[in-house]
PDB file of C-alpha atoms in Angstrom:
ATOM      1  CA  MET H   1     -11.198  25.385   2.333  1.00  0.00           C
ATOM      2  CA  ARG H   2     -10.217  23.922  -1.060  1.00  0.00           C
ATOM      3  CA  GLY H   3     -11.386  25.789  -4.120  1.00  0.00           C
ATOM      4  CA  LEU H   4     -12.531  29.144  -2.590  1.00  0.00           C
ATOM      5  CA  ALA H   5      -9.455  31.269  -3.213  1.00  0.00           C
ATOM      6  CA  GLY H   6     -10.024  33.628  -6.182  1.00  0.00           C
ATOM      7  CA  MET H   7     -13.774  32.848  -6.274  1.00  0.00           C
ATOM      8  CA  ARG H   8     -16.155  35.691  -6.972  1.00  0.00           C
ATOM      9  CA  VAL H   9     -18.978  35.619  -4.573  1.00  0.00           C
ATOM     10  CA  LEU H  10     -22.242  37.570  -4.185  1.00  0.00           C
ATOM     11  CA  VAL H  11     -23.856  37.601  -0.781  1.00  0.00           C
ATOM     12  CA  THR H  12     -27.379  38.924  -0.697  1.00  0.00           C
ATOM     13  CA  GLY H  13     -28.450  40.355   2.604  1.00  0.00           C
ATOM     14  CA  GLY H  14     -24.837  40.546   3.259  1.00  0.00           C
ATOM     15  CA  ALA H  15     -24.448  43.519   5.648  1.00  0.00           C
ATOM     16  CA  THR H  16     -25.386  41.891   8.957  1.00  0.00           C
ATOM     17  CA  GLY H  17     -25.932  38.566  10.683  1.00  0.00           C
ATOM     18  CA  ILE H  18     -25.211  35.370   8.786  1.00  0.00           C
ATOM     19  CA  GLY H  19     -24.626  37.260   5.585  1.00  0.00           C
ATOM     20  CA  ARG H  20     -21.964  39.258   7.151  1.00  0.00           C
ATOM     21  CA  ALA H  21     -20.257  36.288   8.691  1.00  0.00           C
ATOM     22  CA  ALA H  22     -20.333  34.561   5.353  1.00  0.00           C
ATOM     23  CA  ALA H  23     -18.821  37.529   3.579  1.00  0.00           C
ATOM     24  CA  LEU H  24     -15.991  37.702   6.122  1.00  0.00           C
ATOM     25  CA  ARG H  25     -15.349  33.951   5.828  1.00  0.00           C
ATOM     26  CA  PHE H  26     -15.153  34.054   1.967  1.00  0.00           C
ATOM     27  CA  ALA H  27     -12.847  36.998   2.126  1.00  0.00           C
ATOM     28  CA  ALA H  28     -10.610  35.217   4.607  1.00  0.00           C
ATOM     29  CA  GLU H  29     -10.426  32.272   2.177  1.00  0.00           C
ATOM     30  CA  GLY H  30      -9.182  34.574  -0.626  1.00  0.00           C
ATOM     31  CA  ALA H  31     -12.471  35.255  -2.533  1.00  0.00           C
ATOM     32  CA  SER H  32     -13.706  38.499  -3.875  1.00  0.00           C
ATOM     33  CA  VAL H  33     -17.048  39.506  -2.277  1.00  0.00           C
ATOM     34  CA  ALA H  34     -19.886  41.658  -3.419  1.00  0.00           C
ATOM     35  CA  VAL H  35     -22.055  42.721  -0.396  1.00  0.00           C
ATOM     36  CA  ASN H  36     -25.711  43.167  -1.359  1.00  0.00           C
ATOM     37  CA  PHE H  37     -27.920  45.120   0.912  1.00  0.00           C
ATOM     38  CA  VAL H  38     -31.010  47.301   0.893  1.00  0.00           C
ATOM     39  CA  GLY H  39     -31.622  50.414   3.046  1.00  0.00           C
ATOM     40  CA  ASP H  40     -29.023  51.914   5.384  1.00  0.00           C
ATOM     41  CA  PRO H  41     -25.688  51.619   3.624  1.00  0.00           C
ATOM     42  CA  GLU H  42     -23.456  52.182   6.718  1.00  0.00           C
ATOM     43  CA  PRO H  43     -23.218  48.549   7.925  1.00  0.00           C
ATOM     44  CA  ALA H  44     -22.358  47.418   4.425  1.00  0.00           C
ATOM     45  CA  GLU H  45     -19.798  50.095   3.983  1.00  0.00           C
ATOM     46  CA  GLU H  46     -18.226  49.222   7.220  1.00  0.00           C
ATOM     47  CA  LEU H  47     -18.154  45.553   6.270  1.00  0.00           C
ATOM     48  CA  VAL H  48     -16.498  46.162   2.906  1.00  0.00           C
ATOM     49  CA  GLU H  49     -13.757  48.067   4.726  1.00  0.00           C
ATOM     50  CA  GLU H  50     -13.265  45.054   7.034  1.00  0.00           C
ATOM     51  CA  LEU H  51     -13.254  42.666   4.104  1.00  0.00           C
ATOM     52  CA  ALA H  52     -10.333  44.548   2.699  1.00  0.00           C
ATOM     53  CA  GLU H  53      -8.398  43.891   5.938  1.00  0.00           C
ATOM     54  CA  VAL H  54      -9.424  40.256   6.226  1.00  0.00           C
ATOM     55  CA  GLY H  55      -9.011  39.366   2.513  1.00  0.00           C
ATOM     56  CA  PRO H  56      -6.565  41.939   1.050  1.00  0.00           C
ATOM     57  CA  GLY H  57      -6.070  39.764  -1.985  1.00  0.00           C
ATOM     58  CA  GLY H  58      -9.737  39.984  -3.231  1.00  0.00           C
ATOM     59  CA  GLU H  59     -11.826  42.809  -4.623  1.00  0.00           C
ATOM     60  CA  HIS H  60     -14.757  43.707  -2.357  1.00  0.00           C
ATOM     61  CA  LEU H  61     -17.662  45.989  -3.193  1.00  0.00           C
ATOM     62  CA  LEU H  62     -21.078  47.231  -2.312  1.00  0.00           C
ATOM     63  CA  ALA H  63     -23.992  45.914  -4.333  1.00  0.00           C
ATOM     64  CA  PRO H  64     -27.233  47.645  -3.232  1.00  0.00           C
ATOM     65  CA  ALA H  65     -30.450  46.208  -4.568  1.00  0.00           C
ATOM     66  CA  ASP H  66     -34.002  45.096  -3.508  1.00  0.00           C
ATOM     67  CA  ILE H  67     -33.857  41.462  -4.612  1.00  0.00           C
ATOM     68  CA  SER H  68     -37.700  41.267  -4.701  1.00  0.00           C
ATOM     69  CA  ASP H  69     -37.605  43.524  -7.834  1.00  0.00           C
ATOM     70  CA  GLU H  70     -36.784  41.688 -10.995  1.00  0.00           C
ATOM     71  CA  ASP H  71     -35.283  44.717 -12.772  1.00  0.00           C
ATOM     72  CA  ALA H  72     -33.152  45.413  -9.686  1.00  0.00           C
ATOM     73  CA  VAL H  73     -31.858  41.820  -9.707  1.00  0.00           C
ATOM     74  CA  ASP H  74     -30.924  42.007 -13.347  1.00  0.00           C
ATOM     75  CA  SER H  75     -29.007  45.224 -12.643  1.00  0.00           C
ATOM     76  CA  LEU H  76     -27.400  43.733  -9.550  1.00  0.00           C
ATOM     77  CA  PHE H  77     -26.030  40.755 -11.374  1.00  0.00           C
ATOM     78  CA  ALA H  78     -24.897  42.693 -14.365  1.00  0.00           C
ATOM     79  CA  GLY H  79     -22.990  45.154 -12.120  1.00  0.00           C
ATOM     80  CA  VAL H  80     -21.388  42.441 -10.026  1.00  0.00           C
ATOM     81  CA  VAL H  81     -20.258  40.364 -13.041  1.00  0.00           C
ATOM     82  CA  GLN H  82     -18.825  43.571 -14.652  1.00  0.00           C
ATOM     83  CA  ALA H  83     -17.052  44.661 -11.504  1.00  0.00           C
ATOM     84  CA  LEU H  84     -15.580  41.272 -10.577  1.00  0.00           C
ATOM     85  CA  GLY H  85     -15.138  39.864 -14.058  1.00  0.00           C
ATOM     86  CA  GLY H  86     -17.707  37.076 -13.463  1.00  0.00           C
ATOM     87  CA  LEU H  87     -19.507  35.180 -10.656  1.00  0.00           C
ATOM     88  CA  ASP H  88     -18.751  31.795  -9.131  1.00  0.00           C
ATOM     89  CA  VAL H  89     -20.807  31.697  -6.019  1.00  0.00           C
ATOM     90  CA  LEU H  90     -24.277  33.084  -5.006  1.00  0.00           C
ATOM     91  CA  VAL H  91     -24.988  33.006  -1.313  1.00  0.00           C
ATOM     92  CA  GLY H  92     -28.858  33.726  -1.209  1.00  0.00           C
ATOM     93  CA  ASN H  93     -29.031  34.992   2.397  1.00  0.00           C
ATOM     94  CA  ALA H  94     -31.472  37.931   2.237  1.00  0.00           C
ATOM     95  CA  GLY H  95     -34.569  37.370   4.399  1.00  0.00           C
ATOM     96  CA  ILE H  96     -37.122  38.931   6.566  1.00  0.00           C
ATOM     97  CA  LYS H  97     -39.460  37.747   9.328  1.00  0.00           C
ATOM     98  CA  VAL H  98     -42.795  39.198  10.548  1.00  0.00           C
ATOM     99  CA  VAL H  99     -44.542  37.835  13.701  1.00  0.00           C
ATOM    100  CA  HIS H 100     -48.265  37.503  14.012  1.00  0.00           C
ATOM    101  CA  GLN H 101     -50.741  34.930  15.124  1.00  0.00           C
ATOM    102  CA  PRO H 102     -51.568  32.974  11.919  1.00  0.00           C
ATOM    103  CA  HIS H 103     -55.180  34.092  11.842  1.00  0.00           C
ATOM    104  CA  GLU H 104     -54.051  37.798  12.187  1.00  0.00           C
ATOM    105  CA  VAL H 105     -51.330  37.922   9.452  1.00  0.00           C
ATOM    106  CA  LEU H 106     -51.800  41.031   7.214  1.00  0.00           C
ATOM    107  CA  MET H 107     -51.675  40.199   3.467  1.00  0.00           C
ATOM    108  CA  ALA H 108     -49.191  43.172   3.067  1.00  0.00           C
ATOM    109  CA  ASP H 109     -46.806  41.530   5.539  1.00  0.00           C
ATOM    110  CA  TYR H 110     -47.269  38.058   4.038  1.00  0.00           C
ATOM    111  CA  ASP H 111     -46.626  39.426   0.452  1.00  0.00           C
ATOM    112  CA  ARG H 112     -43.472  41.250   1.618  1.00  0.00           C
ATOM    113  CA  VAL H 113     -42.015  38.112   3.339  1.00  0.00           C
ATOM    114  CA  MET H 114     -42.682  36.000   0.363  1.00  0.00           C
ATOM    115  CA  ALA H 115     -41.395  38.646  -2.012  1.00  0.00           C
ATOM    116  CA  VAL H 116     -37.976  38.770  -0.370  1.00  0.00           C
ATOM    117  CA  ASN H 117     -37.560  35.226   1.054  1.00  0.00           C
ATOM    118  CA  LEU H 118     -38.897  33.292  -1.855  1.00  0.00           C
ATOM    119  CA  ARG H 119     -39.375  35.357  -4.971  1.00  0.00           C
ATOM    120  CA  GLY H 120     -36.196  37.165  -4.322  1.00  0.00           C
ATOM    121  CA  ALA H 121     -34.271  33.980  -3.723  1.00  0.00           C
ATOM    122  CA  PHE H 122     -35.681  32.537  -6.943  1.00  0.00           C
ATOM    123  CA  LEU H 123     -34.882  35.686  -8.942  1.00  0.00           C
ATOM    124  CA  CYS H 124     -31.339  35.574  -7.756  1.00  0.00           C
ATOM    125  CA  ALA H 125     -31.003  31.879  -8.491  1.00  0.00           C
ATOM    126  CA  GLN H 126     -32.366  32.317 -11.933  1.00  0.00           C
ATOM    127  CA  ALA H 127     -29.822  35.157 -12.732  1.00  0.00           C
ATOM    128  CA  ALA H 128     -27.020  33.088 -11.260  1.00  0.00           C
ATOM    129  CA  VAL H 129     -27.842  29.940 -13.179  1.00  0.00           C
ATOM    130  CA  GLN H 130     -28.205  31.959 -16.377  1.00  0.00           C
ATOM    131  CA  HIS H 131     -24.735  33.378 -15.832  1.00  0.00           C
ATOM    132  CA  PHE H 132     -23.222  29.995 -15.151  1.00  0.00           C
ATOM    133  CA  LEU H 133     -24.870  28.566 -18.310  1.00  0.00           C
ATOM    134  CA  ASP H 134     -23.729  31.468 -20.387  1.00  0.00           C
ATOM    135  CA  THR H 135     -20.143  31.166 -19.395  1.00  0.00           C
ATOM    136  CA  GLY H 136     -19.978  27.361 -19.234  1.00  0.00           C
ATOM    137  CA  ARG H 137     -18.312  27.569 -15.899  1.00  0.00           C
ATOM    138  CA  PRO H 138     -19.167  25.625 -12.727  1.00  0.00           C
ATOM    139  CA  GLY H 139     -21.451  27.448 -10.345  1.00  0.00           C
ATOM    140  CA  ARG H 140     -22.337  27.311  -6.681  1.00  0.00           C
ATOM    141  CA  ILE H 141     -25.620  28.454  -5.022  1.00  0.00           C
ATOM    142  CA  VAL H 142     -26.001  28.280  -1.314  1.00  0.00           C
ATOM    143  CA  MET H 143     -29.287  29.523   0.173  1.00  0.00           C
ATOM    144  CA  THR H 144     -29.972  30.400   3.786  1.00  0.00           C
ATOM    145  CA  SER H 145     -33.074  28.438   4.706  1.00  0.00           C
ATOM    146  CA  SER H 146     -34.090  27.544   8.360  1.00  0.00           C
ATOM    147  CA  ILE H 147     -34.812  24.756  10.705  1.00  0.00           C
ATOM    148  CA  GLU H 148     -38.345  26.190  10.572  1.00  0.00           C
ATOM    149  CA  ALA H 149     -38.741  24.660   7.079  1.00  0.00           C
ATOM    150  CA  HIS H 150     -38.363  21.201   8.548  1.00  0.00           C
ATOM    151  CA  PHE H 151     -39.469  21.456  12.158  1.00  0.00           C
ATOM    152  CA  PRO H 152     -41.572  24.637  12.800  1.00  0.00           C
ATOM    153  CA  VAL H 153     -40.933  26.254  16.122  1.00  0.00           C
ATOM    154  CA  GLU H 154     -42.398  29.775  15.871  1.00  0.00           C
ATOM    155  CA  GLU H 155     -45.946  29.315  14.752  1.00  0.00           C
ATOM    156  CA  VAL H 156     -46.362  33.083  14.964  1.00  0.00           C
ATOM    157  CA  ALA H 157     -43.903  33.352  12.059  1.00  0.00           C
ATOM    158  CA  ILE H 158     -46.040  31.386   9.604  1.00  0.00           C
ATOM    159  CA  ALA H 159     -45.210  33.384   6.495  1.00  0.00           C
ATOM    160  CA  TYR H 160     -41.460  32.978   7.245  1.00  0.00           C
ATOM    161  CA  ILE H 161     -41.975  29.240   7.700  1.00  0.00           C
ATOM    162  CA  MET H 162     -43.923  29.025   4.456  1.00  0.00           C
ATOM    163  CA  SER H 163     -41.232  30.911   2.585  1.00  0.00           C
ATOM    164  CA  LYS H 164     -38.479  28.721   3.764  1.00  0.00           C
ATOM    165  CA  SER H 165     -40.532  25.547   3.035  1.00  0.00           C
ATOM    166  CA  GLY H 166     -40.865  26.795  -0.503  1.00  0.00           C
ATOM    167  CA  MET H 167     -37.116  27.291  -0.675  1.00  0.00           C
ATOM    168  CA  THR H 168     -36.528  23.636   0.155  1.00  0.00           C
ATOM    169  CA  GLY H 169     -38.486  22.600  -2.945  1.00  0.00           C
ATOM    170  CA  MET H 170     -36.738  25.339  -5.005  1.00  0.00           C
ATOM    171  CA  ILE H 171     -33.280  24.096  -4.294  1.00  0.00           C
ATOM    172  CA  LYS H 172     -34.200  20.468  -4.964  1.00  0.00           C
ATOM    173  CA  ALA H 173     -35.801  21.316  -8.375  1.00  0.00           C
ATOM    174  CA  LEU H 174     -32.817  23.497  -9.383  1.00  0.00           C
ATOM    175  CA  ALA H 175     -30.354  20.845  -8.276  1.00  0.00           C
ATOM    176  CA  LEU H 176     -32.247  18.035 -10.257  1.00  0.00           C
ATOM    177  CA  ARG H 177     -32.160  20.193 -13.394  1.00  0.00           C
ATOM    178  CA  TYR H 178     -28.703  21.801 -13.289  1.00  0.00           C
ATOM    179  CA  ALA H 179     -26.384  19.230 -11.603  1.00  0.00           C
ATOM    180  CA  ARG H 180     -25.506  17.956 -15.045  1.00  0.00           C
ATOM    181  CA  HIS H 181     -24.049  21.367 -15.783  1.00  0.00           C
ATOM    182  CA  ASP H 182     -21.806  21.336 -12.629  1.00  0.00           C
ATOM    183  CA  ILE H 183     -24.094  23.770 -10.944  1.00  0.00           C
ATOM    184  CA  ARG H 184     -24.438  22.858  -7.256  1.00  0.00           C
ATOM    185  CA  VAL H 185     -27.465  24.224  -5.453  1.00  0.00           C
ATOM    186  CA  ASN H 186     -27.790  23.626  -1.720  1.00  0.00           C
ATOM    187  CA  ALA H 187     -28.907  25.365   1.456  1.00  0.00           C
ATOM    188  CA  VAL H 188     -27.981  25.685   5.054  1.00  0.00           C
ATOM    189  CA  GLY H 189     -30.766  25.495   7.581  1.00  0.00           C
ATOM    190  CA  PRO H 190     -29.788  27.471  10.760  1.00  0.00           C
ATOM    191  CA  GLY H 191     -31.364  26.796  14.015  1.00  0.00           C
ATOM    192  CA  ALA H 192     -31.554  29.454  16.719  1.00  0.00           C
ATOM    193  CA  THR H 193     -28.703  31.917  15.844  1.00  0.00           C
ATOM    194  CA  ARG H 194     -27.618  35.141  17.471  1.00  0.00           C
ATOM    195  CA  THR H 195     -28.320  37.708  14.628  1.00  0.00           C
ATOM    196  CA  PRO H 196     -30.191  40.950  14.373  1.00  0.00           C
ATOM    197  CA  MET H 197     -33.227  39.108  13.161  1.00  0.00           C
ATOM    198  CA  ASN H 198     -33.420  37.343  16.502  1.00  0.00           C
ATOM    199  CA  VAL H 199     -33.194  40.383  18.765  1.00  0.00           C
ATOM    200  CA  ASP H 200     -35.582  38.900  21.298  1.00  0.00           C
ATOM    201  CA  PHE H 201     -32.536  36.895  22.641  1.00  0.00           C
ATOM    202  CA  GLU H 202     -31.063  40.181  23.691  1.00  0.00           C
ATOM    203  CA  ARG H 203     -34.183  41.828  24.947  1.00  0.00           C
ATOM    204  CA  ASP H 204     -35.512  39.079  27.076  1.00  0.00           C
ATOM    205  CA  PRO H 205     -33.174  36.542  28.742  1.00  0.00           C
ATOM    206  CA  SER H 206     -36.153  34.278  29.406  1.00  0.00           C
ATOM    207  CA  ILE H 207     -36.798  33.915  25.799  1.00  0.00           C
ATOM    208  CA  GLU H 208     -33.290  32.836  25.116  1.00  0.00           C
ATOM    209  CA  ALA H 209     -33.523  30.408  28.084  1.00  0.00           C
ATOM    210  CA  ALA H 210     -36.710  28.849  26.685  1.00  0.00           C
ATOM    211  CA  VAL H 211     -35.012  28.434  23.248  1.00  0.00           C
ATOM    212  CA  VAL H 212     -31.908  26.959  24.709  1.00  0.00           C
ATOM    213  CA  GLY H 213     -34.023  24.498  26.557  1.00  0.00           C
ATOM    214  CA  MET H 214     -35.008  23.033  23.155  1.00  0.00           C
ATOM    215  CA  ILE H 215     -31.487  22.680  21.909  1.00  0.00           C
ATOM    216  CA  PRO H 216     -29.483  19.532  22.877  1.00  0.00           C
ATOM    217  CA  ALA H 217     -26.174  21.467  22.415  1.00  0.00           C
ATOM    218  CA  GLY H 218     -27.375  23.811  25.221  1.00  0.00           C
ATOM    219  CA  ARG H 219     -26.628  27.111  23.444  1.00  0.00           C
ATOM    220  CA  ILE H 220     -27.522  29.503  20.661  1.00  0.00           C
ATOM    221  CA  ALA H 221     -25.466  29.441  17.545  1.00  0.00           C
ATOM    222  CA  GLU H 222     -23.160  32.229  16.458  1.00  0.00           C
ATOM    223  CA  ALA H 223     -23.407  33.553  12.906  1.00  0.00           C
ATOM    224  CA  ASP H 224     -19.822  32.408  12.038  1.00  0.00           C
ATOM    225  CA  GLU H 225     -20.721  28.767  12.810  1.00  0.00           C
ATOM    226  CA  ILE H 226     -23.468  29.021  10.090  1.00  0.00           C
ATOM    227  CA  ALA H 227     -20.994  30.772   7.721  1.00  0.00           C
ATOM    228  CA  SER H 228     -18.480  27.892   8.004  1.00  0.00           C
ATOM    229  CA  VAL H 229     -21.089  25.520   6.556  1.00  0.00           C
ATOM    230  CA  ILE H 230     -22.039  28.019   3.820  1.00  0.00           C
ATOM    231  CA  ALA H 231     -18.354  28.186   2.940  1.00  0.00           C
ATOM    232  CA  PHE H 232     -18.028  24.339   2.990  1.00  0.00           C
ATOM    233  CA  LEU H 233     -21.059  23.927   0.591  1.00  0.00           C
ATOM    234  CA  ALA H 234     -19.517  26.387  -1.817  1.00  0.00           C
ATOM    235  CA  SER H 235     -16.065  24.801  -1.718  1.00  0.00           C
ATOM    236  CA  ASP H 236     -14.684  21.896  -3.697  1.00  0.00           C
ATOM    237  CA  GLU H 237     -14.883  19.848  -0.552  1.00  0.00           C
ATOM    238  CA  ALA H 238     -18.706  19.514  -1.147  1.00  0.00           C
ATOM    239  CA  SER H 239     -18.402  18.594  -4.840  1.00  0.00           C
ATOM    240  CA  TYR H 240     -20.784  15.707  -4.678  1.00  0.00           C
ATOM    241  CA  ILE H 241     -23.527  17.482  -2.602  1.00  0.00           C
ATOM    242  CA  HIS H 242     -26.564  18.533  -4.598  1.00  0.00           C
ATOM    243  CA  GLY H 243     -30.081  19.663  -3.524  1.00  0.00           C
ATOM    244  CA  GLN H 244     -29.530  19.321   0.199  1.00  0.00           C
ATOM    245  CA  THR H 245     -30.359  21.513   3.137  1.00  0.00           C
ATOM    246  CA  ILE H 246     -27.812  20.977   5.852  1.00  0.00           C
ATOM    247  CA  LEU H 247     -29.315  21.733   9.263  1.00  0.00           C
ATOM    248  CA  VAL H 248     -26.977  23.514  11.618  1.00  0.00           C
ATOM    249  CA  ASP H 249     -29.107  23.582  14.662  1.00  0.00           C
ATOM    250  CA  GLY H 250     -27.271  22.224  17.732  1.00  0.00           C
ATOM    251  CA  GLY H 251     -29.414  19.077  17.447  1.00  0.00           C
ATOM    252  CA  MET H 252     -32.652  20.876  17.730  1.00  0.00           C
ATOM    253  CA  GLY H 253     -34.200  19.059  14.852  1.00  0.00           C
ATOM    254  CA  VAL H 254     -33.141  15.715  16.193  1.00  0.00           C
ATOM    255  CA  GLY H 255     -35.242  16.260  19.262  1.00  0.00           C
ATOM    256  CA  ARG H 256     -38.254  17.077  17.238  1.00  0.00           C
ATOM    257  CA  SER H 257     -38.058  14.361  14.546  1.00  0.00           C
ATOM    258  CA  GLY H 258     -39.952  11.752  16.504  1.00  0.00           C
TER     259      GLY H 258
END
């Protein structure tokens, strides 16, 4: 896509699922990619090796950090900027989901979901915007939201739904303020997607069948289909798109919009 070659990209939650697919797509387009992760380094290490094969012209690196921690985010961005010589694109993909009946949600679980999905996304967006303003260069922020922010499906994932709904407001506010600086802030809203977060699809075919029954396209999305839209939103092809969440849901939201 136009404008991605030579870009310096940070993907949070980049080791698996949609983040992994996005990292591979950017590398294939000629970008340099920093893969953020927390916990087990092996998937991220394997991904960075794969990025070197897919995108040999770029520089690809590991960027471990807990994005819910303000000091860790500051260190993360400082390290990535130093290693890559700057930053052009933030893909805010890190996220977690905890499933409970709404009246049984533990506050510890609620706080952790909000800390990663909303606080962490905002901390990273703040750091990215500050870098873009300091350098006077255009910037691109693409967050991974969810169809759940617009058409809730899993009432047992209420904290996740609330966090992604908050993200919708966040990207609109950021876009409203920083569009004048050529900083584009958008999100992709995946529908049901085959990722490690959605392991129930693999465990129980009846769950997948029930979900597919709600999707006009008649199937679950693959992570690279979401990554294609992330790459588009970061590219010059999307130069006039600000503050939007693009649903990539196989028509699932259309059937629920009334």
